[in-house]
XYZ file of N, CA and C in Angstrom:
795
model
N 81.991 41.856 130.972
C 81.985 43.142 130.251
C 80.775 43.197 129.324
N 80.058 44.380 129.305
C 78.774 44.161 128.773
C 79.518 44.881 127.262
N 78.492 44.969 126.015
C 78.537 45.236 125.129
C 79.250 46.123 124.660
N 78.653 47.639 125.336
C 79.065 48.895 124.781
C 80.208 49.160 125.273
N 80.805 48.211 126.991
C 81.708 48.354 127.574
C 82.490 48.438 126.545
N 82.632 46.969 125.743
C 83.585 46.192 124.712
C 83.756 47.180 123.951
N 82.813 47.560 123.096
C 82.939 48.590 121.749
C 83.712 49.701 122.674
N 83.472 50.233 123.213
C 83.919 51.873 124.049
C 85.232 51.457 123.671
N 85.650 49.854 124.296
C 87.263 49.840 124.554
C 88.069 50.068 123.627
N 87.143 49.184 122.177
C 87.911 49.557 121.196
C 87.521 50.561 120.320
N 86.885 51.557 120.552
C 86.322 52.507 119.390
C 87.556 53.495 118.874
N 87.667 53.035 117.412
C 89.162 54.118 116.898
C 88.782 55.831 117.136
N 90.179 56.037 117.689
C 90.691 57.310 117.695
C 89.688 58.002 116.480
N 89.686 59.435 117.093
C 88.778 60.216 116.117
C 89.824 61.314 115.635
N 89.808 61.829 114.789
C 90.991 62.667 114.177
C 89.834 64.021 115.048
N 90.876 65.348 114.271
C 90.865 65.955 115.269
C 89.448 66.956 114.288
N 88.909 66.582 113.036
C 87.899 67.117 112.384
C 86.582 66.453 113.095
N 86.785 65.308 113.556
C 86.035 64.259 113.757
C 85.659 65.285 115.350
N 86.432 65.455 116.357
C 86.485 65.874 117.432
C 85.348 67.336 117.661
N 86.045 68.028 116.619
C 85.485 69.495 116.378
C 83.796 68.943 115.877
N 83.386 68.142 115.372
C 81.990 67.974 114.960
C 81.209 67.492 116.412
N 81.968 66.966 117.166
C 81.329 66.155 117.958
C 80.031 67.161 118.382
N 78.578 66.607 119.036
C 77.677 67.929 119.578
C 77.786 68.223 121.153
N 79.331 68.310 121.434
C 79.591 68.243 123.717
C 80.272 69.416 123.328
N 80.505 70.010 124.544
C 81.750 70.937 124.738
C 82.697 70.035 124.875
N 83.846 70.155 124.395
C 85.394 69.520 124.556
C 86.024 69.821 125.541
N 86.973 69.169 126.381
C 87.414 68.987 127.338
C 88.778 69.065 127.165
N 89.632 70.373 127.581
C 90.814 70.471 126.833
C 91.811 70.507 128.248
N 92.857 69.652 128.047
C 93.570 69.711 130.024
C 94.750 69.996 129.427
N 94.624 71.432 130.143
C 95.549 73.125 130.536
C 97.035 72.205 130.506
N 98.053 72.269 129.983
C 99.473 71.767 130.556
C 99.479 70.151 131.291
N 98.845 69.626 130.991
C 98.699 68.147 131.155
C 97.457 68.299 133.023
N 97.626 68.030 133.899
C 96.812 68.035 135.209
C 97.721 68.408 136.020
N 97.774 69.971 136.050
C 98.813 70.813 137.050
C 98.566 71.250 138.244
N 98.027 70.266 139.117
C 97.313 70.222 140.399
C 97.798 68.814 141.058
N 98.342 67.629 139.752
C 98.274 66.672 140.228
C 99.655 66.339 139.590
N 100.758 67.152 138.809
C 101.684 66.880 138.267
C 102.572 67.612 137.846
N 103.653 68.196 136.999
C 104.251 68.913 136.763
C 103.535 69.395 135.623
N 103.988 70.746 135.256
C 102.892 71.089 134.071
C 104.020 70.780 133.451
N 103.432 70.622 132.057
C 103.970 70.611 130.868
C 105.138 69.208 130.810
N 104.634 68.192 131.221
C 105.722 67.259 131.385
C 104.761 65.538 131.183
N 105.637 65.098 131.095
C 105.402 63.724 130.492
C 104.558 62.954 131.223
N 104.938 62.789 132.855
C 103.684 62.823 134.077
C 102.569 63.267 133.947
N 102.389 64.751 133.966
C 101.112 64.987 134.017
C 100.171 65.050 132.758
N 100.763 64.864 131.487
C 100.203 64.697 130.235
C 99.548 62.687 130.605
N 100.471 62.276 131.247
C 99.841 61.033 131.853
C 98.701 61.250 132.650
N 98.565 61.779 133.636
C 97.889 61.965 134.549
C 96.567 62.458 133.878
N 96.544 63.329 133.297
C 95.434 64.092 132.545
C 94.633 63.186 131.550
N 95.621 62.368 130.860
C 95.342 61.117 130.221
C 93.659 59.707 130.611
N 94.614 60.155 132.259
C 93.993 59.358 132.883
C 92.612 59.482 132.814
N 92.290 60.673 132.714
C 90.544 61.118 132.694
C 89.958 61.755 131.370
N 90.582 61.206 130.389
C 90.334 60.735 129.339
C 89.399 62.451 128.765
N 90.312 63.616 128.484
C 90.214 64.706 128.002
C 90.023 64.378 126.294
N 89.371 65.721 125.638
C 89.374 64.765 124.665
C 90.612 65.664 123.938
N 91.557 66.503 124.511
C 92.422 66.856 124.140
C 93.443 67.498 125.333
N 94.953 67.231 125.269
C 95.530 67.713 125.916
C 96.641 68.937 125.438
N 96.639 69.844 126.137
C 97.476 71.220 125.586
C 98.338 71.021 126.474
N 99.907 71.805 125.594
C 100.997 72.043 125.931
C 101.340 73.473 125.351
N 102.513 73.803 125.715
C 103.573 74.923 124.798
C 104.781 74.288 124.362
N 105.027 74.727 123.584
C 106.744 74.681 122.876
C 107.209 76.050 122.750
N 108.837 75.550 122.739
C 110.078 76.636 122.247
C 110.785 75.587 121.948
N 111.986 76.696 121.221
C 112.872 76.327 121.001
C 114.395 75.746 121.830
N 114.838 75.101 121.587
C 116.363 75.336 122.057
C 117.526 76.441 121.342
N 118.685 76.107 121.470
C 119.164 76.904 120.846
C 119.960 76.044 119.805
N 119.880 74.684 119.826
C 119.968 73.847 118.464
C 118.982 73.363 117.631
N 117.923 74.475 117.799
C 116.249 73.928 117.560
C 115.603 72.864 117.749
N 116.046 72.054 119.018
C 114.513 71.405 119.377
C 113.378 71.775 119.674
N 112.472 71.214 119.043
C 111.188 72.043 119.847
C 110.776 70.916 121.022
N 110.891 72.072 122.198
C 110.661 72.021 123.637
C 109.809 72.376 124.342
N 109.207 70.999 124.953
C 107.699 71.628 125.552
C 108.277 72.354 127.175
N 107.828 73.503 126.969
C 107.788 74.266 128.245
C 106.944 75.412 128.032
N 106.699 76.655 129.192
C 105.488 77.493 128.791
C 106.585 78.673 128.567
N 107.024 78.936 130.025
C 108.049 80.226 130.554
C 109.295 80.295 129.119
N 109.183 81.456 128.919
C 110.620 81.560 128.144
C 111.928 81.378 129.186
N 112.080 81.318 130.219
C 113.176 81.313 131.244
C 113.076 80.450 131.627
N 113.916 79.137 132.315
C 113.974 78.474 133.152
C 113.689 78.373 134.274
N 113.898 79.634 135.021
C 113.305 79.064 136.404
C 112.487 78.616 137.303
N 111.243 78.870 137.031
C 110.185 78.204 137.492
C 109.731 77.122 137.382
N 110.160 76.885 136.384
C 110.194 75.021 136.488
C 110.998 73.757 136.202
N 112.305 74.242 136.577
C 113.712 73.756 136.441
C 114.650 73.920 137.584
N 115.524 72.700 137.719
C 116.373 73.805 138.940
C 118.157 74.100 137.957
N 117.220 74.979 136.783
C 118.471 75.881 136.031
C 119.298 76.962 137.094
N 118.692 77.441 137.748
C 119.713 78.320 138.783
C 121.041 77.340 139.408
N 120.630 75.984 140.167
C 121.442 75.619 140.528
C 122.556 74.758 139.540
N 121.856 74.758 138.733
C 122.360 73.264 137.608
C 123.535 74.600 136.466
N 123.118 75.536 136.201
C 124.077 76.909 135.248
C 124.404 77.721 136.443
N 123.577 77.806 137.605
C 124.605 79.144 138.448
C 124.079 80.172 137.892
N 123.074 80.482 137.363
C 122.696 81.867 137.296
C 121.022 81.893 137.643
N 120.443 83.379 137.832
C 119.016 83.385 137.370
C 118.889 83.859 135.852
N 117.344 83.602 135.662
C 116.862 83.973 134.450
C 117.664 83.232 132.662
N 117.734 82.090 132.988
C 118.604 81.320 131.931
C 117.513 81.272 130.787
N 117.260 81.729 129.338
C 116.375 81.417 128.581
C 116.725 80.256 127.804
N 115.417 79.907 127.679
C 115.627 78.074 127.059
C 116.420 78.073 125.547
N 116.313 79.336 124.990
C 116.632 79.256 123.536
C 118.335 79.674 123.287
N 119.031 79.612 125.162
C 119.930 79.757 125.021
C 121.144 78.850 125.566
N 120.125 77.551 125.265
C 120.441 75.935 125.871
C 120.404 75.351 124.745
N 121.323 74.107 124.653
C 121.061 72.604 123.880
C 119.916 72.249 124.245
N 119.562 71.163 123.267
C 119.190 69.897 124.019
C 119.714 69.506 125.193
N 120.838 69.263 124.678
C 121.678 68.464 125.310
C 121.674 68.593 126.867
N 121.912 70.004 126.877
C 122.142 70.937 127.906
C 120.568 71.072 128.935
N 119.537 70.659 128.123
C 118.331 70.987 128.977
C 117.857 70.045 129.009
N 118.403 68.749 128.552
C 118.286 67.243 129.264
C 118.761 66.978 130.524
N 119.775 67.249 131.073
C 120.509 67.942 132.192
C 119.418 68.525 133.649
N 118.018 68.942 133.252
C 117.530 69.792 133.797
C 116.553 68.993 134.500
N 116.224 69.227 136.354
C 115.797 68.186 136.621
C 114.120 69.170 136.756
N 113.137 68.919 135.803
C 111.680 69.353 135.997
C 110.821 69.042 136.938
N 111.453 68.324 137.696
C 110.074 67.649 138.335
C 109.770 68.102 139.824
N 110.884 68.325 140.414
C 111.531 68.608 142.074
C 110.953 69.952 142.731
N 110.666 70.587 141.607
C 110.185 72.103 142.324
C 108.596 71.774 142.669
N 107.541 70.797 142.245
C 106.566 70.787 142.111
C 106.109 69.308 143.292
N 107.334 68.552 143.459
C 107.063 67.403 144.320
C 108.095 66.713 144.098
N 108.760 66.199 145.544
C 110.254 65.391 145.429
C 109.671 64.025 144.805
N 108.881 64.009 144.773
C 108.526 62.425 144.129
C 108.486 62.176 142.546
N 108.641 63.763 141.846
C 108.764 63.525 140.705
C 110.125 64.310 140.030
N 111.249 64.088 141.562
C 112.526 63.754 141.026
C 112.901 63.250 139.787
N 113.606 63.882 138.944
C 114.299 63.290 138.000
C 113.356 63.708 136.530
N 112.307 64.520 136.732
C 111.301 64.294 135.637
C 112.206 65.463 134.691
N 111.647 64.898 133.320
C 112.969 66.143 132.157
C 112.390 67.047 131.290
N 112.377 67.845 130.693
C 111.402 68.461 130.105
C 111.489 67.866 128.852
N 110.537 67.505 127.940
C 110.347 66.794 127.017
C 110.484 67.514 125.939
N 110.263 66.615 124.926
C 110.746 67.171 123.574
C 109.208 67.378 123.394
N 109.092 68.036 122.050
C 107.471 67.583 121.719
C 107.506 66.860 121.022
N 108.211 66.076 120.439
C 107.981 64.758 119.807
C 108.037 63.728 120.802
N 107.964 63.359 121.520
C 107.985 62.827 122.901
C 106.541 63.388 123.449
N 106.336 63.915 123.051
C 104.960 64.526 123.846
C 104.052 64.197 122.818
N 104.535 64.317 121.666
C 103.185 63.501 120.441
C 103.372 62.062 120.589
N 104.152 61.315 121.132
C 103.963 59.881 121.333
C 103.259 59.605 122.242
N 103.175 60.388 123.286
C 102.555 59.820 124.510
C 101.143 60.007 124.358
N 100.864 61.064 123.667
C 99.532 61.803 124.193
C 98.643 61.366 122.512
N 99.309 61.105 121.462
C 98.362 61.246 119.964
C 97.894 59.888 119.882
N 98.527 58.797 120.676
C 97.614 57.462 120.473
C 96.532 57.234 121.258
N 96.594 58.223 122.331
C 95.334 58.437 123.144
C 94.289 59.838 123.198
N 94.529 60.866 122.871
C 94.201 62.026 122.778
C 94.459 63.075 121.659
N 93.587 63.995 121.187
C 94.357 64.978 120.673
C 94.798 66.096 121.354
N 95.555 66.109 120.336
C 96.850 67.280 120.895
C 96.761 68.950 120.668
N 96.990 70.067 121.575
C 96.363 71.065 121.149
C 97.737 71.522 121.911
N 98.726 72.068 120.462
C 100.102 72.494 120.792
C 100.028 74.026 119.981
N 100.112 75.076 121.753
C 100.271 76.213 121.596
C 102.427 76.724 121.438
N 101.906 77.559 120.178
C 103.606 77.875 119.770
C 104.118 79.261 120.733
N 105.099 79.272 121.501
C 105.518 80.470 121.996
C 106.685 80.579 121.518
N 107.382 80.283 120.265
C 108.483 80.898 119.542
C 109.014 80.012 118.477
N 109.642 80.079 117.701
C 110.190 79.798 116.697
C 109.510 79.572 115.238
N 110.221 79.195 114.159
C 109.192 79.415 112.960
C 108.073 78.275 112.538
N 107.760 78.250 111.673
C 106.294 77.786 111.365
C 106.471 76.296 110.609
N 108.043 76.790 109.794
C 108.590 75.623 108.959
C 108.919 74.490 109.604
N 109.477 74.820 110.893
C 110.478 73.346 111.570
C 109.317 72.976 112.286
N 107.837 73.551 112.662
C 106.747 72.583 113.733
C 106.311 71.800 112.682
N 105.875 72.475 111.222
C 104.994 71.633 110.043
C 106.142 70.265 109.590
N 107.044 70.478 109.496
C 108.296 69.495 109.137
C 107.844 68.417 110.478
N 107.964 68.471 111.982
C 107.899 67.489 112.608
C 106.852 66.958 112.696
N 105.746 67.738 112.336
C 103.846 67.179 112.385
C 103.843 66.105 111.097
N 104.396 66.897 110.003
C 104.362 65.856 108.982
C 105.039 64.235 109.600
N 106.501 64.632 109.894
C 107.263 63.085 110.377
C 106.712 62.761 110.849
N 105.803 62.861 112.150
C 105.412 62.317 113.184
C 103.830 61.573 112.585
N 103.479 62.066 110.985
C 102.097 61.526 111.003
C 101.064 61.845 111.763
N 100.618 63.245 112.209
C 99.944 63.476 112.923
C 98.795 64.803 112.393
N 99.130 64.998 111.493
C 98.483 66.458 110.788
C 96.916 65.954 111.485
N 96.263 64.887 111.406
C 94.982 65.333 112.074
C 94.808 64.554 113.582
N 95.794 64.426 114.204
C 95.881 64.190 115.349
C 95.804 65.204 116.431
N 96.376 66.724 115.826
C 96.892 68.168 116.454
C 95.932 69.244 116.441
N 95.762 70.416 116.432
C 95.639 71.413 116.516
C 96.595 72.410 116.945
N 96.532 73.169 116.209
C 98.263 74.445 116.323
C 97.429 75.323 116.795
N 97.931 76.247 117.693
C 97.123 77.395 118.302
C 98.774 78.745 118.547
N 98.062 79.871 118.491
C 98.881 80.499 118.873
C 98.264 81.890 119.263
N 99.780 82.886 120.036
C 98.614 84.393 120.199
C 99.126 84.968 118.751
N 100.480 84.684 118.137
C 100.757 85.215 117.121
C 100.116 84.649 116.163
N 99.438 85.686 115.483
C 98.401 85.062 114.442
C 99.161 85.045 112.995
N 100.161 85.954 112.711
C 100.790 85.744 111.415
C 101.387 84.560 111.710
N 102.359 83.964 112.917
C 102.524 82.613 112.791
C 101.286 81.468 112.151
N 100.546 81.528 112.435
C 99.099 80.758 112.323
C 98.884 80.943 110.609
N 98.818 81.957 110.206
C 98.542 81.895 108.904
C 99.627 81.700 108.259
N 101.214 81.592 108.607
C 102.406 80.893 108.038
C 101.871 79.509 108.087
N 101.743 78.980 108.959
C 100.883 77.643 109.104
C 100.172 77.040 108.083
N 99.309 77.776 107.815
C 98.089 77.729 107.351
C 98.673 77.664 105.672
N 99.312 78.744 105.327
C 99.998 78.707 103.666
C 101.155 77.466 103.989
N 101.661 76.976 104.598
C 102.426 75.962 104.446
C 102.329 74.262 104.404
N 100.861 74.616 105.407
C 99.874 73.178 105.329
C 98.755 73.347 105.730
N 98.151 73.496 104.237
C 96.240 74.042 104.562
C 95.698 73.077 104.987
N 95.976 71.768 105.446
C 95.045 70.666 105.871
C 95.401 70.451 107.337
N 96.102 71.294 107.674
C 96.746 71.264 109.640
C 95.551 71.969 110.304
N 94.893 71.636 111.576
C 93.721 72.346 112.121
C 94.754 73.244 113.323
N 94.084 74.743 112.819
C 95.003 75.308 113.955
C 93.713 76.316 114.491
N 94.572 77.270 115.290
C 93.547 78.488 115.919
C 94.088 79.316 116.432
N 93.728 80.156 116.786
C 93.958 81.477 116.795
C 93.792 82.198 118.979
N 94.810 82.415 119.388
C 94.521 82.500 121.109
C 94.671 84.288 120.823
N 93.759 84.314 121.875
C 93.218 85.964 122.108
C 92.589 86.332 123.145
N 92.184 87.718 123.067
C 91.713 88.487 124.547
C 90.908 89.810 124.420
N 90.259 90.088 125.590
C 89.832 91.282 125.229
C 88.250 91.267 124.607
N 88.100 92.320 123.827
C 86.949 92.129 123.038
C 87.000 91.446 121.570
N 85.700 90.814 121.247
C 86.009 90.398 120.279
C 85.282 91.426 118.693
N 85.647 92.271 118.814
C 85.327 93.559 118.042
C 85.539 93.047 116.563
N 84.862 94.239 115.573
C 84.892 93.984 114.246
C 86.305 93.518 113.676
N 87.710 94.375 114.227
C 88.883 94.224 113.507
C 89.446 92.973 113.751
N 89.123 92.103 115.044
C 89.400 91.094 115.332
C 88.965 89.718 113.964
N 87.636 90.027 114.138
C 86.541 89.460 113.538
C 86.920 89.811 112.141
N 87.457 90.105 111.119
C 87.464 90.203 110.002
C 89.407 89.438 109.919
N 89.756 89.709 110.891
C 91.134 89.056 110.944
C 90.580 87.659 111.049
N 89.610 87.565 112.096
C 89.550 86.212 111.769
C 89.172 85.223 110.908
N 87.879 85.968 109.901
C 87.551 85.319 108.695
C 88.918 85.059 107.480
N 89.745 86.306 107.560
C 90.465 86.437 106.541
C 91.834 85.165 107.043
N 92.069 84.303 108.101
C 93.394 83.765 108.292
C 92.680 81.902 108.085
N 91.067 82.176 109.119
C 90.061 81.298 108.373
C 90.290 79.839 109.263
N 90.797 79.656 110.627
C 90.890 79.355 112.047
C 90.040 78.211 111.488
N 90.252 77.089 112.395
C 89.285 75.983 112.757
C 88.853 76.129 114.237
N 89.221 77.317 115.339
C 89.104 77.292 116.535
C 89.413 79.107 116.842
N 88.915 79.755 117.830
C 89.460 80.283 118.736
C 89.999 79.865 119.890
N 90.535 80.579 120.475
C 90.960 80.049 122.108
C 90.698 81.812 122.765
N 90.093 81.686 123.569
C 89.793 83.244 123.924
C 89.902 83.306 125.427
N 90.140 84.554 126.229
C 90.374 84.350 127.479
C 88.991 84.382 127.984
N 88.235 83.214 129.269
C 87.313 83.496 129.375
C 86.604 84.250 130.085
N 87.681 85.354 130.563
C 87.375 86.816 131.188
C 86.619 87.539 130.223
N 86.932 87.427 128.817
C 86.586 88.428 127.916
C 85.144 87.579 126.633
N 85.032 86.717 127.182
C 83.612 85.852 126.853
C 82.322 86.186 126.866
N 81.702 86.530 125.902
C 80.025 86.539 126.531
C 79.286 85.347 124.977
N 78.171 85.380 125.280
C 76.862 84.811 124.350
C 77.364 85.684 122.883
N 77.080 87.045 123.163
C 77.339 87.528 121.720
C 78.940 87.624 121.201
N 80.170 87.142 121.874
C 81.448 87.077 121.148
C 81.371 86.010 120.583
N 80.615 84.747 120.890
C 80.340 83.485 120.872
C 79.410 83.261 119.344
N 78.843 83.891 119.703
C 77.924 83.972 118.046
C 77.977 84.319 117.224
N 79.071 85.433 117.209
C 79.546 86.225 116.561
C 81.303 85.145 115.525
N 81.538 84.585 116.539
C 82.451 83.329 115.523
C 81.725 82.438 115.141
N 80.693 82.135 116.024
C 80.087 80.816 115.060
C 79.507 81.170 113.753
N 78.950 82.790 113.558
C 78.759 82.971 112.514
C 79.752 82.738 111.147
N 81.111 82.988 111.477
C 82.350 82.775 110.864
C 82.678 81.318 110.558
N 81.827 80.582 110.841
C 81.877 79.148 110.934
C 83.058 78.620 112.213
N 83.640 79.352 112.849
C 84.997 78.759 114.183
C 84.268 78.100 115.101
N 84.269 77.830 115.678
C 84.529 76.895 117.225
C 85.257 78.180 118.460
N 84.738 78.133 119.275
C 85.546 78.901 120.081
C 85.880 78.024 121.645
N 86.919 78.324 121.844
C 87.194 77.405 123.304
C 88.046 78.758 124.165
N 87.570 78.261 125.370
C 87.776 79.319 126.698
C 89.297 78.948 127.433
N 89.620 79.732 127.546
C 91.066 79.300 128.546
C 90.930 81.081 129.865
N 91.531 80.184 131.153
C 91.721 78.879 131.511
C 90.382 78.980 132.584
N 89.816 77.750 132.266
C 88.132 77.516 132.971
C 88.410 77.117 134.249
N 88.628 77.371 135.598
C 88.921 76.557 136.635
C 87.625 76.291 137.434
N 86.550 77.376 137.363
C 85.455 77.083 138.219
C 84.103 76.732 137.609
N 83.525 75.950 138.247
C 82.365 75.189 137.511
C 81.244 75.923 137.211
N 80.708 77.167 138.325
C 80.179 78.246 137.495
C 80.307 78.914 136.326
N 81.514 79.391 136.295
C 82.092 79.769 135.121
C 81.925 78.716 134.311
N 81.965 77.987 133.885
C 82.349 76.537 133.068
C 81.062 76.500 132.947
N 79.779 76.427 133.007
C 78.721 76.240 133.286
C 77.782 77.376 132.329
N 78.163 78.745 132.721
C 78.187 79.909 132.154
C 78.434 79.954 130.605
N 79.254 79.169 130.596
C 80.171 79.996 129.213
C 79.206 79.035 128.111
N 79.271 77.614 128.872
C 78.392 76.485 128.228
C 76.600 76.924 127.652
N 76.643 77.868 128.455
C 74.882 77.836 128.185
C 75.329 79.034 127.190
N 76.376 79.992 127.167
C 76.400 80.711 125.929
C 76.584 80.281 125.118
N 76.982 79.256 124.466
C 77.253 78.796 123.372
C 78.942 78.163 123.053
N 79.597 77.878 123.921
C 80.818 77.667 124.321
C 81.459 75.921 123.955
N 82.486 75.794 123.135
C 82.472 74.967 122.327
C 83.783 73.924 123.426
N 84.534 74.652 123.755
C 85.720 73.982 124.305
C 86.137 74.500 125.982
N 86.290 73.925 126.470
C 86.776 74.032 127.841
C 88.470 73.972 128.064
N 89.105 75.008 127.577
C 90.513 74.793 128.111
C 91.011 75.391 129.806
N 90.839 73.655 130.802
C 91.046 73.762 132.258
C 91.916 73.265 132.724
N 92.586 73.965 133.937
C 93.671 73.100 134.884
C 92.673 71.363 135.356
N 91.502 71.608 135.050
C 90.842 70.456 135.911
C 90.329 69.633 135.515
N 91.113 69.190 134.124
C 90.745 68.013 133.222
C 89.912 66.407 134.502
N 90.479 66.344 135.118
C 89.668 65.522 136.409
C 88.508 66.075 136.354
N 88.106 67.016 136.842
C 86.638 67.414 136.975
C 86.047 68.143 136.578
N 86.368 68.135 134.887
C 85.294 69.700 134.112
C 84.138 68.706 134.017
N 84.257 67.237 133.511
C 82.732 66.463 133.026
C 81.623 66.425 133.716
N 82.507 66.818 135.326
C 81.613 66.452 135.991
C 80.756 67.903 136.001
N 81.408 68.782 136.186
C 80.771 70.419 136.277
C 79.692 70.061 135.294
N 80.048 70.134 133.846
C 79.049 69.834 132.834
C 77.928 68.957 133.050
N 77.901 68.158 133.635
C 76.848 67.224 133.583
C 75.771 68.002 134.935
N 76.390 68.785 135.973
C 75.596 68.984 137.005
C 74.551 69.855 136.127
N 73.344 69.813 136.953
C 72.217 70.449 136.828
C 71.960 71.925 137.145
């Protein structure tokens, strides 16, 4: 093992201020590697792992005894077999236990080989993924108090990034723990009213769709001092594109092969 090999192996974790300075585009993998795993599940947050992103995104909800539960869909079915397991369609997660959505087999609709896989808690999902990666956990429901309560337990305030489309959630955030790095997910144009919302809530990130991306939406936050990152990047043109505008983060299904897009000529 040559030198830098050694150091690489052990070079400490970078918090997630440390990350945002770096001078690369960031490499953010969409629902763990959902090409090669179940999204949003303990597997493919492995899998994604594997190619060493320098952050991996999920979603949470709630249960209906408030766990927070990584899944995307407010309903069960698409990635559960809740129809057969309750007997109905359209079961919403926030109208389950735990208990009850431990029960739930995640893995089977996506590949019999990942029989048995469960949908995770997100504290379960900050163990796996914060000693190797940071974490970029988008909120699709519940309040602001019970995510800052488990970030604190878990010791992770600069391990994370909070993102959301609800932006008053974000600035509940933000008045409840000004030292949490969060951001702000959006679409569309990025027009003056946007842009003054965004100085005033005061983001460490956008997340923007990268349909609605150009050079000048791009410059137009960096002027604000943000970071902006693209969701969801799947093609290397595009990815390529957004990079020469000024494009800070790559949020892709193809954590495997955005580095490589980037590096081509």
């Amino acid at each position: 093992m040559s030198i830098d090999t050694a150091n690489a192996a052990h070079a400490p974790l970078l918090s997630v201020d440390e990350l945002l300075r770096l001078p690369k585009t960031l490499v953010i993998a969409h629902r763990g590697l959902p090409e090669a795993a179940p999204e949003n599940s303990l597997p493919g947050f492995a899998a994604a792992l594997d190619h060493k992103p320098d952050f991996v995104e999920l979603d949470y909800r709630h249960s209906s005894d408030g766990v927070l539960t990584v899944i995307h869909d407010e309903k069960l079915d698409r990635t559960t077999n809740s129809r057969t397991r309750f007997g109905q369609d359209g079961t919403p997660i926030g109208r389950k236990t735990a208990a009850e959505l431990r029960e739930l087999d995640a893995g089977t609709w996506f590949s019999p080989k990942f029989a048995g896989t469960r949908l995770p808690t997100l504290s379960e999902a900050i163990d796996l993924v914060c000693p190797k990666a940071g974490l970029m956990i988008e909120r699709k429901d519940g309040d602001a108090a019970a995510l800052v309560k488990l970030l604190n337990e878990k010791k992770v305030l600069d391990r994370v990034i909070v993102q959301a489309f609800d932006w008053s959630f974000i600035a509940e955030v933000r008045k409840l723990e000004p030292n949490l790095p969060t951001g702000l997910l959006g679409e569309r144009e990025l027009d003056a009213e946007k842009l003054a919302k965004i100085r005033e809530i005061a983001p460490r990130v956008i997340g923007w769709n990268q349909r609605d991306l150009d050079a000048a939406g791009i410059r137009a936050a960096h002027e604000l001092g943000v970071k902006v990152w693209s969701w969801t990047v799947n093609e290397p043109a595009r990815a390529r594109e957004l990079v020469a505008a000024g494009l800070d983060g790559l949020i892709t299904n193809r954590a495997d092969a955005a580095r490589a897009w980037l590096a081509e000529k």
